[in-house]
Short mmCIF file of C-alpha atoms in Angstrom, two decimals:
data_model
loop_
_atom_site.label_atom_id
_atom_site.label_comp_id
_atom_site.label_asym_id
_atom_site.label_seq_id
_atom_site.Cartn_x
_atom_site.Cartn_y
_atom_site.Cartn_z
CA THR Y 1 17.25 75.28 160.46
CA GLN Y 2 15.24 72.46 161.93
CA LEU Y 3 16.83 69.04 161.82
CA LEU Y 4 15.16 65.68 162.27
CA GLU Y 5 17.29 62.77 163.39
CA GLN Y 6 16.07 59.25 162.79
CA SER Y 7 17.48 56.11 164.35
CA PRO Y 8 18.47 53.54 163.51
CA GLN Y 9 19.51 54.26 159.92
CA PHE Y 10 19.36 50.59 158.96
CA LEU Y 11 17.54 47.65 160.47
CA SER Y 12 17.57 44.06 159.30
CA ILE Y 13 15.33 41.69 161.21
CA GLN Y 14 13.58 38.39 160.79
CA GLU Y 15 9.88 37.89 160.27
CA GLY Y 16 7.96 37.96 163.53
CA GLU Y 17 10.33 40.28 165.40
CA ASN Y 18 9.30 43.62 166.86
CA LEU Y 19 11.09 46.90 166.18
CA THR Y 20 10.98 50.59 167.05
CA VAL Y 21 12.14 53.54 164.98
CA TYR Y 22 12.77 56.94 166.54
CA CYS Y 23 12.50 60.49 165.25
CA ASN Y 24 13.88 63.41 167.24
CA SER Y 25 14.12 67.16 166.81
CA SER Y 26 15.43 70.05 168.87
CA SER Y 27 12.41 72.11 167.78
CA VAL Y 28 8.73 71.68 168.55
CA PHE Y 29 6.66 70.21 165.75
CA SER Y 30 3.26 71.66 164.89
CA SER Y 31 2.53 68.25 163.40
CA LEU Y 32 4.47 65.14 162.48
CA GLN Y 33 3.92 62.57 159.78
CA TRP Y 34 5.32 59.12 159.10
CA TYR Y 35 5.79 57.93 155.53
CA ARG Y 36 6.87 54.68 153.91
CA GLN Y 37 8.77 54.74 150.62
CA GLU Y 38 9.53 51.85 148.28
CA PRO Y 39 12.21 51.90 145.56
CA GLY Y 40 11.22 53.94 142.52
CA GLU Y 41 8.18 55.43 144.21
CA GLY Y 42 7.34 58.52 146.20
CA PRO Y 43 6.67 58.43 149.95
CA VAL Y 44 3.20 57.29 151.03
CA LEU Y 45 1.64 58.77 154.16
CA LEU Y 46 1.03 56.34 157.04
CA VAL Y 47 -0.15 58.67 159.80
CA THR Y 48 -0.29 62.29 161.00
CA VAL Y 49 0.00 63.15 164.70
CA VAL Y 50 -0.75 66.60 166.04
CA THR Y 51 -1.32 66.45 169.79
CA GLY Y 52 1.46 65.84 172.35
CA GLY Y 53 1.18 62.35 173.83
CA GLU Y 54 -1.01 61.15 170.98
CA VAL Y 55 -0.92 57.45 170.11
CA LYS Y 56 -2.28 56.09 166.83
CA LYS Y 57 -2.47 52.52 165.65
CA LEU Y 58 -2.54 51.22 162.10
CA LYS Y 59 -2.85 47.42 162.20
CA ARG Y 60 0.54 46.24 163.52
CA LEU Y 61 2.03 49.76 163.52
CA THR Y 62 1.84 52.00 166.59
CA PHE Y 63 2.82 55.65 166.37
CA GLN Y 64 3.51 57.81 169.39
CA PHE Y 65 4.04 61.57 169.58
CA GLY Y 66 6.10 62.85 172.51
CA ASP Y 67 4.45 64.96 175.17
CA ALA Y 68 6.65 67.94 174.25
CA ARG Y 69 6.05 67.38 170.51
CA LYS Y 70 9.78 67.12 169.82
CA ASP Y 71 9.97 63.38 169.21
CA SER Y 72 8.03 60.45 167.86
CA SER Y 73 8.34 56.71 167.55
CA LEU Y 74 7.04 54.02 165.24
CA HIS Y 75 6.70 50.52 166.64
CA ILE Y 76 6.03 47.52 164.42
CA THR Y 77 4.80 44.31 166.00
CA ALA Y 78 5.50 40.94 164.40
CA ALA Y 79 7.21 42.38 161.32
CA GLN Y 80 6.48 40.82 157.95
CA PRO Y 81 8.50 40.88 154.68
CA GLY Y 82 5.88 43.27 153.28
CA ASP Y 83 6.98 45.85 155.86
CA THR Y 84 10.34 46.20 154.09
CA GLY Y 85 10.98 49.75 152.94
CA LEU Y 86 12.27 53.19 153.86
CA TYR Y 87 10.44 54.78 156.79
CA LEU Y 88 10.56 58.56 156.94
CA CYS Y 89 9.35 60.95 159.57
CA ALA Y 90 8.48 64.47 158.45
CA GLY Y 91 7.60 67.47 160.55
CA SER Y 92 5.87 70.76 160.11
CA PHE Y 93 7.01 73.59 162.32
CA THR Y 94 5.21 76.70 163.50
CA GLY Y 95 5.23 79.36 160.80
CA THR Y 96 6.05 76.91 158.00
CA ALA Y 97 2.99 74.72 158.20
CA SER Y 98 2.94 73.59 154.58
CA LYS Y 99 6.64 72.82 154.30
CA LEU Y 100 7.70 69.35 155.41
CA THR Y 101 11.13 68.73 156.88
CA PHE Y 102 12.07 65.08 156.47
CA GLY Y 103 14.34 62.90 158.55
CA THR Y 104 17.11 60.90 156.91
CA GLY Y 105 15.03 57.74 157.04
CA THR Y 106 15.26 54.23 158.45
CA ARG Y 107 15.76 51.46 155.93
CA LEU Y 108 14.02 48.33 157.17
CA GLN Y 109 14.55 44.86 155.75
CA VAL Y 110 12.45 41.96 157.02
CA THR Y 111 13.56 38.50 155.97
CA LEU Y 112 11.84 35.14 156.22
CA GLY W 1 -4.54 58.01 136.34
CA ALA W 2 -5.65 59.63 139.57
CA GLY W 3 -2.24 60.14 141.14
CA VAL W 4 0.55 62.68 140.75
CA SER W 5 2.53 62.04 137.59
CA GLN W 6 6.03 63.21 136.75
CA THR W 7 7.89 63.24 133.46
CA PRO W 8 10.38 62.14 132.47
CA SER W 9 10.96 59.29 134.89
CA ASN W 10 14.68 59.42 134.15
CA LYS W 11 16.80 62.20 132.72
CA VAL W 12 20.50 61.97 131.93
CA THR W 13 22.24 65.18 130.95
CA GLU W 14 25.71 66.65 130.71
CA LYS W 15 27.19 69.19 133.06
CA GLY W 16 26.26 72.69 132.01
CA LYS W 17 23.04 71.76 130.18
CA TYR W 18 19.52 73.02 130.91
CA VAL W 19 16.76 70.63 132.05
CA GLU W 20 13.03 70.85 132.67
CA LEU W 21 11.13 68.46 134.91
CA ARG W 22 7.34 68.31 134.74
CA CYS W 23 4.74 67.56 137.40
CA ASP W 24 1.02 66.89 136.85
CA PRO W 25 -0.75 67.12 140.22
CA ILE W 26 -3.96 65.42 141.23
CA SER W 27 -6.89 67.22 139.64
CA GLY W 28 -8.34 69.85 141.97
CA HIS W 29 -5.30 70.04 144.24
CA THR W 30 -4.40 73.70 144.72
CA ALA W 31 -1.10 73.19 146.52
CA LEU W 32 1.99 71.76 144.79
CA TYR W 33 5.40 71.02 146.24
CA TRP W 34 8.83 70.13 144.87
CA TYR W 35 11.37 68.15 146.90
CA ARG W 36 14.79 66.75 146.09
CA GLN W 37 15.98 63.41 147.43
CA SER W 38 19.66 62.54 147.28
CA LEU W 39 20.85 58.95 147.60
CA GLY W 40 20.43 57.68 151.14
CA GLN W 41 18.69 60.82 152.35
CA GLY W 42 15.16 61.95 153.07
CA PRO W 43 13.46 64.40 150.70
CA GLU W 44 14.52 68.03 151.00
CA PHE W 45 11.98 70.82 150.43
CA LEU W 46 12.57 73.08 147.43
CA ILE W 47 9.45 75.14 146.71
CA TYR W 48 5.72 75.25 147.37
CA PHE W 49 2.95 76.74 145.20
CA GLN W 50 -0.51 77.74 146.30
CA GLY W 51 -2.38 78.22 143.02
CA THR W 52 -0.14 79.96 140.50
CA GLY W 53 2.13 81.72 142.96
CA ALA W 54 5.19 80.45 144.79
CA ALA W 55 4.22 80.73 148.45
CA ASP W 56 7.59 79.54 149.76
CA ASP W 57 10.74 79.14 147.65
CA SER W 58 13.17 79.10 150.56
CA GLY W 59 14.46 75.63 149.68
CA LEU W 60 15.76 76.45 146.19
CA PRO W 61 19.53 76.03 146.54
CA ASN W 62 20.55 78.88 144.21
CA ASP W 63 19.41 80.96 141.24
CA ARG W 64 20.05 78.12 138.79
CA PHE W 65 16.81 76.58 140.03
CA PHE W 66 13.43 78.01 139.06
CA ALA W 67 9.90 76.66 139.05
CA VAL W 68 6.64 77.82 137.49
CA ARG W 69 2.98 76.90 137.66
CA PRO W 70 1.38 79.33 135.20
CA GLU W 71 -2.19 78.00 135.24
CA GLY W 72 -2.30 76.64 138.76
CA SER W 73 -2.09 73.02 137.68
CA VAL W 74 0.98 71.61 135.91
CA SER W 75 4.34 72.75 137.25
CA THR W 76 7.80 72.76 135.69
CA LEU W 77 11.05 72.76 137.62
CA LYS W 78 13.84 74.29 135.58
CA ILE W 79 17.54 73.85 136.27
CA GLN W 80 20.10 75.91 134.38
CA ARG W 81 23.81 75.10 133.96
CA THR W 82 23.42 71.74 135.65
CA GLU W 83 26.16 70.49 137.95
CA ARG W 84 27.04 66.95 139.02
CA GLY W 85 25.80 67.79 142.52
CA ASP W 86 22.30 68.33 141.11
CA SER W 87 22.00 64.57 140.54
CA ALA W 88 19.10 63.34 142.66
CA VAL W 89 15.49 62.22 142.51
CA TYR W 90 13.17 65.20 142.18
CA LEU W 91 9.81 64.53 143.81
CA CYS W 92 6.59 66.44 143.29
CA ALA W 93 3.62 66.35 145.65
CA SER W 94 0.19 67.93 145.69
CA SER W 95 -2.47 68.50 148.32
CA LEU W 96 -5.97 69.86 148.71
CA GLY W 97 -5.17 73.30 150.06
CA SER W 98 -2.34 73.73 152.51
CA GLY W 99 -1.65 73.55 156.19
CA ARG W 100 -0.07 71.29 158.74
CA SER W 101 -2.50 68.40 158.46
CA ARG W 102 -3.06 68.41 154.73
CA GLU W 103 -1.89 65.13 153.24
CA GLN W 104 0.67 65.52 150.50
CA PHE W 105 0.44 62.93 147.73
CA PHE W 106 3.76 62.23 146.07
CA GLY W 107 4.59 61.32 142.52
CA PRO W 108 7.17 58.64 141.64
CA GLY W 109 9.87 61.24 140.99
CA THR W 110 12.26 62.09 138.18
CA ARG W 111 15.73 60.66 138.57
CA LEU W 112 18.19 63.27 137.26
CA THR W 113 21.74 62.23 136.50
CA VAL W 114 24.27 64.90 135.54
CA LEU W 115 27.39 63.46 133.93
#
């Protein structure tokens, strides 16, 4: 059974601060995705990373995939209240490409 | 609407009852997934359909859980003899085909409460 650990579980910061969320696994991902989920809604895909060492940027969000494809990070610069939500990483593993294994999530709250 | 829809949005039932949860995927999406999300947790995979057939049902917790997709579009998740531990949000997702990079689009979920 592949497990994804996310840290921190909770994060409360003020507007303008930077933050990083981590996602780690003991197994190698064939691909990894980051999602954001708001209350009462399903997760919405932010990014997919496939290649070890890959870095992708989405406005103030920077996603990095570890060289060994066992870990990933999400960095938010100058957080805004609109960034508040549950951030989930989800991985696909070799042989189970269509089945996503989700992390436990990081609940982010950004206050004014 | 163009997104994945799920009905009902909320379902309250008593222990031991039978429930059906419905998912309408995005038109043209051949792959459909069911996940279960317990409070404070990330979604947990249950089952995946490619067309009408269940391609991977390894996440179904036991034989009380069953899902169908008879015409390759709408899917129904069926839970027999519900237990309090079945209480969770049941999420459905669909994608164009399958594979590691295929984006899964999620519905809003059905919140199931077993009393």
